[in-house]
mmCIF file of C-alpha atoms in Angstrom:
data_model
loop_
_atom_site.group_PDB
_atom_site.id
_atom_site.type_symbol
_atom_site.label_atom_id
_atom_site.label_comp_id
_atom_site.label_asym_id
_atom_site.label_seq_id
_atom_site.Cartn_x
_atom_site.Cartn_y
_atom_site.Cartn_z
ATOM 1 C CA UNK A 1 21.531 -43.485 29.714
ATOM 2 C CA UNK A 2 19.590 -40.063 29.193
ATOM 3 C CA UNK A 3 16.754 -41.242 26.642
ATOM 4 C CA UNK A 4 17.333 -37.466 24.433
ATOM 5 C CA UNK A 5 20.151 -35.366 23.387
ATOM 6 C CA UNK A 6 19.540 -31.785 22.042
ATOM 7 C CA UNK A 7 20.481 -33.093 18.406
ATOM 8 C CA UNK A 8 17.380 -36.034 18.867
ATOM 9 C CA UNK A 9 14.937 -33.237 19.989
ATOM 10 C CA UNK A 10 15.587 -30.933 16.858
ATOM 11 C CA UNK A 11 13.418 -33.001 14.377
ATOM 12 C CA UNK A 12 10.609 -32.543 17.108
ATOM 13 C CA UNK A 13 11.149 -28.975 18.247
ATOM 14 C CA UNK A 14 11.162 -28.411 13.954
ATOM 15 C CA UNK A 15 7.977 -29.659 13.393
ATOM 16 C CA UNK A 16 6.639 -27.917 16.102
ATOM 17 C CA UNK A 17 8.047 -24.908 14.730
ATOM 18 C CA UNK A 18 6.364 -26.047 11.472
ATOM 19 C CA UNK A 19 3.263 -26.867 13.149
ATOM 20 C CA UNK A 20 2.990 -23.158 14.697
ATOM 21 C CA UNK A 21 3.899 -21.459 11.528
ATOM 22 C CA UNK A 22 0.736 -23.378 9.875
ATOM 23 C CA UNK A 23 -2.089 -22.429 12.203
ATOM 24 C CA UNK A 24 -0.363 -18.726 12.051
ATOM 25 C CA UNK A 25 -0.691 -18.547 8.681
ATOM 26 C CA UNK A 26 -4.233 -20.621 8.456
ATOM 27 C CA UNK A 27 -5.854 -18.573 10.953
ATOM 28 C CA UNK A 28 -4.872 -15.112 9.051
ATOM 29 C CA UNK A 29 -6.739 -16.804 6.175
ATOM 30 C CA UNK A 30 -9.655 -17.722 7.592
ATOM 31 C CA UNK A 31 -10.034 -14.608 9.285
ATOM 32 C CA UNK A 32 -9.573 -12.824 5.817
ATOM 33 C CA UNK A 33 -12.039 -15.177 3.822
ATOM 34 C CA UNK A 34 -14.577 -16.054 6.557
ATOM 35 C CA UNK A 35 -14.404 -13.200 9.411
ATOM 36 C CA UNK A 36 -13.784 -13.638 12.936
ATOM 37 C CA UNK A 37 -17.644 -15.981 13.315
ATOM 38 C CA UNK A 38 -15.976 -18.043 10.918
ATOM 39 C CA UNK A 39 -12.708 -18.659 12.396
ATOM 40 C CA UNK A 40 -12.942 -21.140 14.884
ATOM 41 C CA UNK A 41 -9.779 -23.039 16.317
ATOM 42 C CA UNK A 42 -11.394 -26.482 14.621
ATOM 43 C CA UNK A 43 -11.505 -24.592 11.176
ATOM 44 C CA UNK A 44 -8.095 -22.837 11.338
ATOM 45 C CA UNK A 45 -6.765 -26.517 13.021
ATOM 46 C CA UNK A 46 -8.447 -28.332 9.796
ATOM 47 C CA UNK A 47 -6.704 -25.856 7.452
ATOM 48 C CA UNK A 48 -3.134 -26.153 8.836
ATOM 49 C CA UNK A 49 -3.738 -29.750 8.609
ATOM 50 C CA UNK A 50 -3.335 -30.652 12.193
ATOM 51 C CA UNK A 51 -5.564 -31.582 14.740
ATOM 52 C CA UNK A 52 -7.719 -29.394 17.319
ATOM 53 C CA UNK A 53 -5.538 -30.595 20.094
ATOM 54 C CA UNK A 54 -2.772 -29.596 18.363
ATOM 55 C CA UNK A 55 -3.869 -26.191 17.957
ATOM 56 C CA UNK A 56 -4.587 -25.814 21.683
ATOM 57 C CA UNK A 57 -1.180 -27.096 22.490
ATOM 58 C CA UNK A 58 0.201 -24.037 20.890
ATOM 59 C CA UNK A 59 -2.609 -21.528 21.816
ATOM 60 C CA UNK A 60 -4.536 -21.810 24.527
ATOM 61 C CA UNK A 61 -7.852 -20.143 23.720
ATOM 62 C CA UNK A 62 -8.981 -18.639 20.448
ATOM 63 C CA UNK A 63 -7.837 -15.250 20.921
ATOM 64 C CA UNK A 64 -4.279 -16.162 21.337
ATOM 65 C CA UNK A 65 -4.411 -18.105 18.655
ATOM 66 C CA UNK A 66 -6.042 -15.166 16.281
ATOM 67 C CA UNK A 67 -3.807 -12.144 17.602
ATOM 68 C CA UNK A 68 -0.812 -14.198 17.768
ATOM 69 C CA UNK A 69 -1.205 -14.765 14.002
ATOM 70 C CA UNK A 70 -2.076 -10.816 12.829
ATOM 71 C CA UNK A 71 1.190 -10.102 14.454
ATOM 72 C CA UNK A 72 3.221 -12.757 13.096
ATOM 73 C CA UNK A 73 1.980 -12.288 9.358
ATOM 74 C CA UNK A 74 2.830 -8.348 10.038
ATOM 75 C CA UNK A 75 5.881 -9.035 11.356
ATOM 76 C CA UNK A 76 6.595 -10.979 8.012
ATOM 77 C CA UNK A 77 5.366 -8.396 6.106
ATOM 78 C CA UNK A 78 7.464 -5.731 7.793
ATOM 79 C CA UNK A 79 10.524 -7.950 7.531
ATOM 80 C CA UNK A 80 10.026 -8.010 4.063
ATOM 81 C CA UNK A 81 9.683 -4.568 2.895
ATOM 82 C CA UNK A 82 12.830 -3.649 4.892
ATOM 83 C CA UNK A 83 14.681 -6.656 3.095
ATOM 84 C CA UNK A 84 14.147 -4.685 0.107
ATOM 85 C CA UNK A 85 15.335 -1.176 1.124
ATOM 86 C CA UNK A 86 18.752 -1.675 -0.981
ATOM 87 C CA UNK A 87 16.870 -2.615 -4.299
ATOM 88 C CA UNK A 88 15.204 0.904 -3.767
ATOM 89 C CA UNK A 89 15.707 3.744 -6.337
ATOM 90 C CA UNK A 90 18.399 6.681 -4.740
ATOM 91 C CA UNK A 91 16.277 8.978 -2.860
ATOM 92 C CA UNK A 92 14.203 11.517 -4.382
ATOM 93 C CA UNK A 93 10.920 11.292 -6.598
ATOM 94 C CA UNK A 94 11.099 7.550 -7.636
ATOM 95 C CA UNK A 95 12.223 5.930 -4.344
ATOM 96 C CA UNK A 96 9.232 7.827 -2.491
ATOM 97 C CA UNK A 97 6.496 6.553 -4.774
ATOM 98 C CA UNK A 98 8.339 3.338 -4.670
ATOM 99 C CA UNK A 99 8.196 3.063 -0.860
ATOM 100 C CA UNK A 100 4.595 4.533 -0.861
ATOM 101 C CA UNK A 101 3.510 1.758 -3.343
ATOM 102 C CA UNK A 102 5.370 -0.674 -0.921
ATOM 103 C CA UNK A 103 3.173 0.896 2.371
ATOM 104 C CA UNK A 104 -0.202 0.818 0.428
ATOM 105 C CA UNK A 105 0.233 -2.946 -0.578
ATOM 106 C CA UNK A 106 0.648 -3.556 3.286
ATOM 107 C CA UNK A 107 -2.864 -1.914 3.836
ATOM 108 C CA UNK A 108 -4.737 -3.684 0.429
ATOM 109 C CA UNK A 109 -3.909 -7.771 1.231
ATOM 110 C CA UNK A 110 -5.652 -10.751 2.860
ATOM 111 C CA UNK A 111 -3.297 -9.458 5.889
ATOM 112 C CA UNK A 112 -5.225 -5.796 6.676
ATOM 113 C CA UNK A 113 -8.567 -7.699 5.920
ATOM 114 C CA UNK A 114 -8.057 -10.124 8.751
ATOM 115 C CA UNK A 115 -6.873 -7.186 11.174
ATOM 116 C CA UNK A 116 -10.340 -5.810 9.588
ATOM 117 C CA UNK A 117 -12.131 -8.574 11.290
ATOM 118 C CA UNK A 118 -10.743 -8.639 14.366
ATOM 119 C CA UNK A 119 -11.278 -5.028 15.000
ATOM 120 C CA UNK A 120 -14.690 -5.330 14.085
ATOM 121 C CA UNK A 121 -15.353 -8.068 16.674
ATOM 122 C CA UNK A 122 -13.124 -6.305 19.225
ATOM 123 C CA UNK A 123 -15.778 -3.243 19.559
ATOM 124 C CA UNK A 124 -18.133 -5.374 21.011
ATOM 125 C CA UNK A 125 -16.252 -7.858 22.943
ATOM 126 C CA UNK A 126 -14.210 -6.202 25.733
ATOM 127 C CA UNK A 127 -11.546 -8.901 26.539
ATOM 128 C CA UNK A 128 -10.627 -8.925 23.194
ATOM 129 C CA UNK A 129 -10.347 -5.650 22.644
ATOM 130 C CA UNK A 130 -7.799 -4.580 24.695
ATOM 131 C CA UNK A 131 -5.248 -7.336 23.197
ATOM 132 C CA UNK A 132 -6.195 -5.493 19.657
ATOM 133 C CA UNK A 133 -5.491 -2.198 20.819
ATOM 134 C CA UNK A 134 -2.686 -3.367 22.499
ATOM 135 C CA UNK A 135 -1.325 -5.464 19.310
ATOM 136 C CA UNK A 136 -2.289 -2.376 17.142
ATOM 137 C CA UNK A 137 -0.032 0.116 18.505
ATOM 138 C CA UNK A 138 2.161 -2.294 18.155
ATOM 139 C CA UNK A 139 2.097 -2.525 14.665
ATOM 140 C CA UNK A 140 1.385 0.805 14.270
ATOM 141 C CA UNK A 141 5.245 1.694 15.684
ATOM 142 C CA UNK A 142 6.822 -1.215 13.737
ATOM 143 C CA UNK A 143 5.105 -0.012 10.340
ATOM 144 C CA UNK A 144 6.064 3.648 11.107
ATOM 145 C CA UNK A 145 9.408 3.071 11.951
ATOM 146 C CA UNK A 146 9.901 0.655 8.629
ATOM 147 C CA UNK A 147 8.636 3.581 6.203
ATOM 148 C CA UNK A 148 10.807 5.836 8.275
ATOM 149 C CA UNK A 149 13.927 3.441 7.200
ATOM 150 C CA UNK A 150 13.008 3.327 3.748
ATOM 151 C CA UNK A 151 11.941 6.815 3.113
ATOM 152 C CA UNK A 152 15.638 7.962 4.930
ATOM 153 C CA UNK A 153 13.098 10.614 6.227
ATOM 154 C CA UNK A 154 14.663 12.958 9.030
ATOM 155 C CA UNK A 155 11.857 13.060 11.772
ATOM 156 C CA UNK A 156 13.768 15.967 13.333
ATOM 157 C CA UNK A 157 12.260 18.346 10.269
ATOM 158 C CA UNK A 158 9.107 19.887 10.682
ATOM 159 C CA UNK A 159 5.857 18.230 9.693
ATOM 160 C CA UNK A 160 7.791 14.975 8.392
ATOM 161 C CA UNK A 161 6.791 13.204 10.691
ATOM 162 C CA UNK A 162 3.281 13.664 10.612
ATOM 163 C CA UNK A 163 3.545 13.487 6.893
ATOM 164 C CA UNK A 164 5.144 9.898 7.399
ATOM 165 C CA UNK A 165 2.383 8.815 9.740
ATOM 166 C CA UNK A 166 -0.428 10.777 6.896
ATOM 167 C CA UNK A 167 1.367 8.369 4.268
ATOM 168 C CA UNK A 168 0.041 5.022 6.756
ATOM 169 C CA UNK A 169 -3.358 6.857 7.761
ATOM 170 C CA UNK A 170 -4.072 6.838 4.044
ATOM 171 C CA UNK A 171 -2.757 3.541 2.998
ATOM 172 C CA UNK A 172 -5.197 2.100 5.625
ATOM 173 C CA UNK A 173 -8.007 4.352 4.013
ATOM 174 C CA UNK A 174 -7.342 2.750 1.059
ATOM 175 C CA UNK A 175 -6.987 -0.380 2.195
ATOM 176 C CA UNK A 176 -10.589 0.024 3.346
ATOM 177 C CA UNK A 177 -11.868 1.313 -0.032
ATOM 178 C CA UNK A 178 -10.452 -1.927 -1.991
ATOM 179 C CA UNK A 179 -12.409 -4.472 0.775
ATOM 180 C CA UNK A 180 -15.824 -4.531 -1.544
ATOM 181 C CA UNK A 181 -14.237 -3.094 -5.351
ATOM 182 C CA UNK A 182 -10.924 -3.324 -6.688
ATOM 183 C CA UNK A 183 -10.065 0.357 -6.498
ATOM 184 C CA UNK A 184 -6.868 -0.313 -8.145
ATOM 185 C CA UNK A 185 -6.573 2.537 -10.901
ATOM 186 C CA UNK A 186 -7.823 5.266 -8.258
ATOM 187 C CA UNK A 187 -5.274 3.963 -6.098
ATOM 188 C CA UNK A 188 -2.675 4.318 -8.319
ATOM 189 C CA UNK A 189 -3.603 7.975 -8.943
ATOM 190 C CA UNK A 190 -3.728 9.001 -4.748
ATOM 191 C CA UNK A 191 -0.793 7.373 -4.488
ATOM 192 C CA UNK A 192 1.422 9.453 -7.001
ATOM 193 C CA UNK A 193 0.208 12.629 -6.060
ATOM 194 C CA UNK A 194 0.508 11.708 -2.432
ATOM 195 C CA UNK A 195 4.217 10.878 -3.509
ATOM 196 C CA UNK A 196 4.655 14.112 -4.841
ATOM 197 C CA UNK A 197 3.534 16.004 -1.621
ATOM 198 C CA UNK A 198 5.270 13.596 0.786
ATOM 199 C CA UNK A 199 8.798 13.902 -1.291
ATOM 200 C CA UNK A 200 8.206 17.656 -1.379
ATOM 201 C CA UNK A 201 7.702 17.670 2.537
ATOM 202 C CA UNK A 202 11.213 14.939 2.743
ATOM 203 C CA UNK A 203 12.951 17.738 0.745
ATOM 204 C CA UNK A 204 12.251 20.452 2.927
ATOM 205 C CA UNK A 205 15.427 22.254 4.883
ATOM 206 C CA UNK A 206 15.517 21.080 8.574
ATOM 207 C CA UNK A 207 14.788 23.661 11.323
ATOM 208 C CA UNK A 208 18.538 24.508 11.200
ATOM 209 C CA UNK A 209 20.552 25.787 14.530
ATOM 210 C CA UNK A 210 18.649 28.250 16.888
ATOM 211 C CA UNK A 211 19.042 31.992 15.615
ATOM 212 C CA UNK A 212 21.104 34.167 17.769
ATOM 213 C CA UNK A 213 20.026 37.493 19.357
ATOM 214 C CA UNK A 214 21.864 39.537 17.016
ATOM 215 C CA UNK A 215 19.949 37.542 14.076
ATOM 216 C CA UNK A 216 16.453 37.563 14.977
ATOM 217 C CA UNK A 217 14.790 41.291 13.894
ATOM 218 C CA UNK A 218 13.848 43.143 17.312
ATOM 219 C CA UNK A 219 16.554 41.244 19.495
ATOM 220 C CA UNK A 220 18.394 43.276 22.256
ATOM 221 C CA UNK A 221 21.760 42.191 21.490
ATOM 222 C CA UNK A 222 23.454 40.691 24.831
ATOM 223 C CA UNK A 223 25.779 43.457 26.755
ATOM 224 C CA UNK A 224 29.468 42.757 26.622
#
């Protein structure tokens, strides 16, 4: 008789699902309260609540482990904001600032001070580095294309695109200015007048069709 069926190995596959999920979630933590000298496998492994074999099961050297979890907790994040695109005001003034609001809280939680950490210690150590730059872009696509969905921008104008990728540049300057002060009640101001500009530049006419000869002043109309 086989000694497992697929419905006996759920309960195991689950809590290794579980298990996974915890030393994600613990290692984005540490990183965020203790920096990446800090965040060792046995720490994150204590935290989760599972052993250091355990941890090493799942990841097989600490910067798996550490860049594994950034993108999983971004992922989340990501996930999230788009879940909430339909609870959004109708576009104009009040959705933009809403969905800037949304962007900047991405850029001012224990999730961008982790990243903070491991970009830190990726300038100096080269193997690492190129995982972060890799996992960065990454992001950097995922979280541009989510503020493209909730804004309803059309890239195909000119400048909103840039604009949309301004509106991320300055949440993550932000996010910088709020690691050693809250800089909550200057935030708030940037980020209404930045939601004025940005739903000005959403509002703008597209480029339109291509004139014809006849239209553009100084044209030699075609012969006929």
């Amino acid at each position: 008789m086989p000694t497992s069926t697929p419905a006996a190995r759920t309960p195991q596959q689950d809590r290794s699902r579980a298990t996974r999920r915890r030393l994600l979630e613990a290692a984005v933590e540490c990183l965020a309260e203790v920096g990446w000298n800090g965040s060792t496998v046995l720490v994150v492994a204590e935290r989760a609540g599972v052993t250091r074999g355990a941890a090493q099961h799942h990841f097989r050297t600490r910067e798996d482990l550490f860049t594994a979890a950034v993108e999983h907790v971004a992922a989340e994040r990501l996930a999230a904001v788009l879940a909430h695109v339909e609870r959004l005001p109708p576009a104009g003034p009040a959705r933009t600032e809403a969905v800037v609001e949304m962007i900047v809280r991405l850029y001012t939680g224990p999730l961008f001070r982790a990243a903070l950490h491991l970009w830190v210690a990726a300038a100096t150590e080269d193997p690492l580095r190129e995982r972060i730059v890799s996992l960065e872009n990454h992001i950097g696509r995922e979280a541009h294309r989510a503020a493209v969905e909730c804004l309803g921008a059309d890239e195909s104008a000119t400048g909103v695109r840039e604009t949309v990728q301004a509106t991320l540049d300055l949440a993550r300057g932000l996010g910088l200015a709020n690691l050693l002060t809250d800089d909550g009640p200057r935030r708030a101001g940037i980020v209404r007048q930045w939601s004025r500009l940005l739903d000005a530049a959403l509002a703008a006419p597209g480029p339109g069709p291509a004139p014809t000869p006849d239209a553009v002043p100084g044209a030699t109309p075609n012969a006929s």
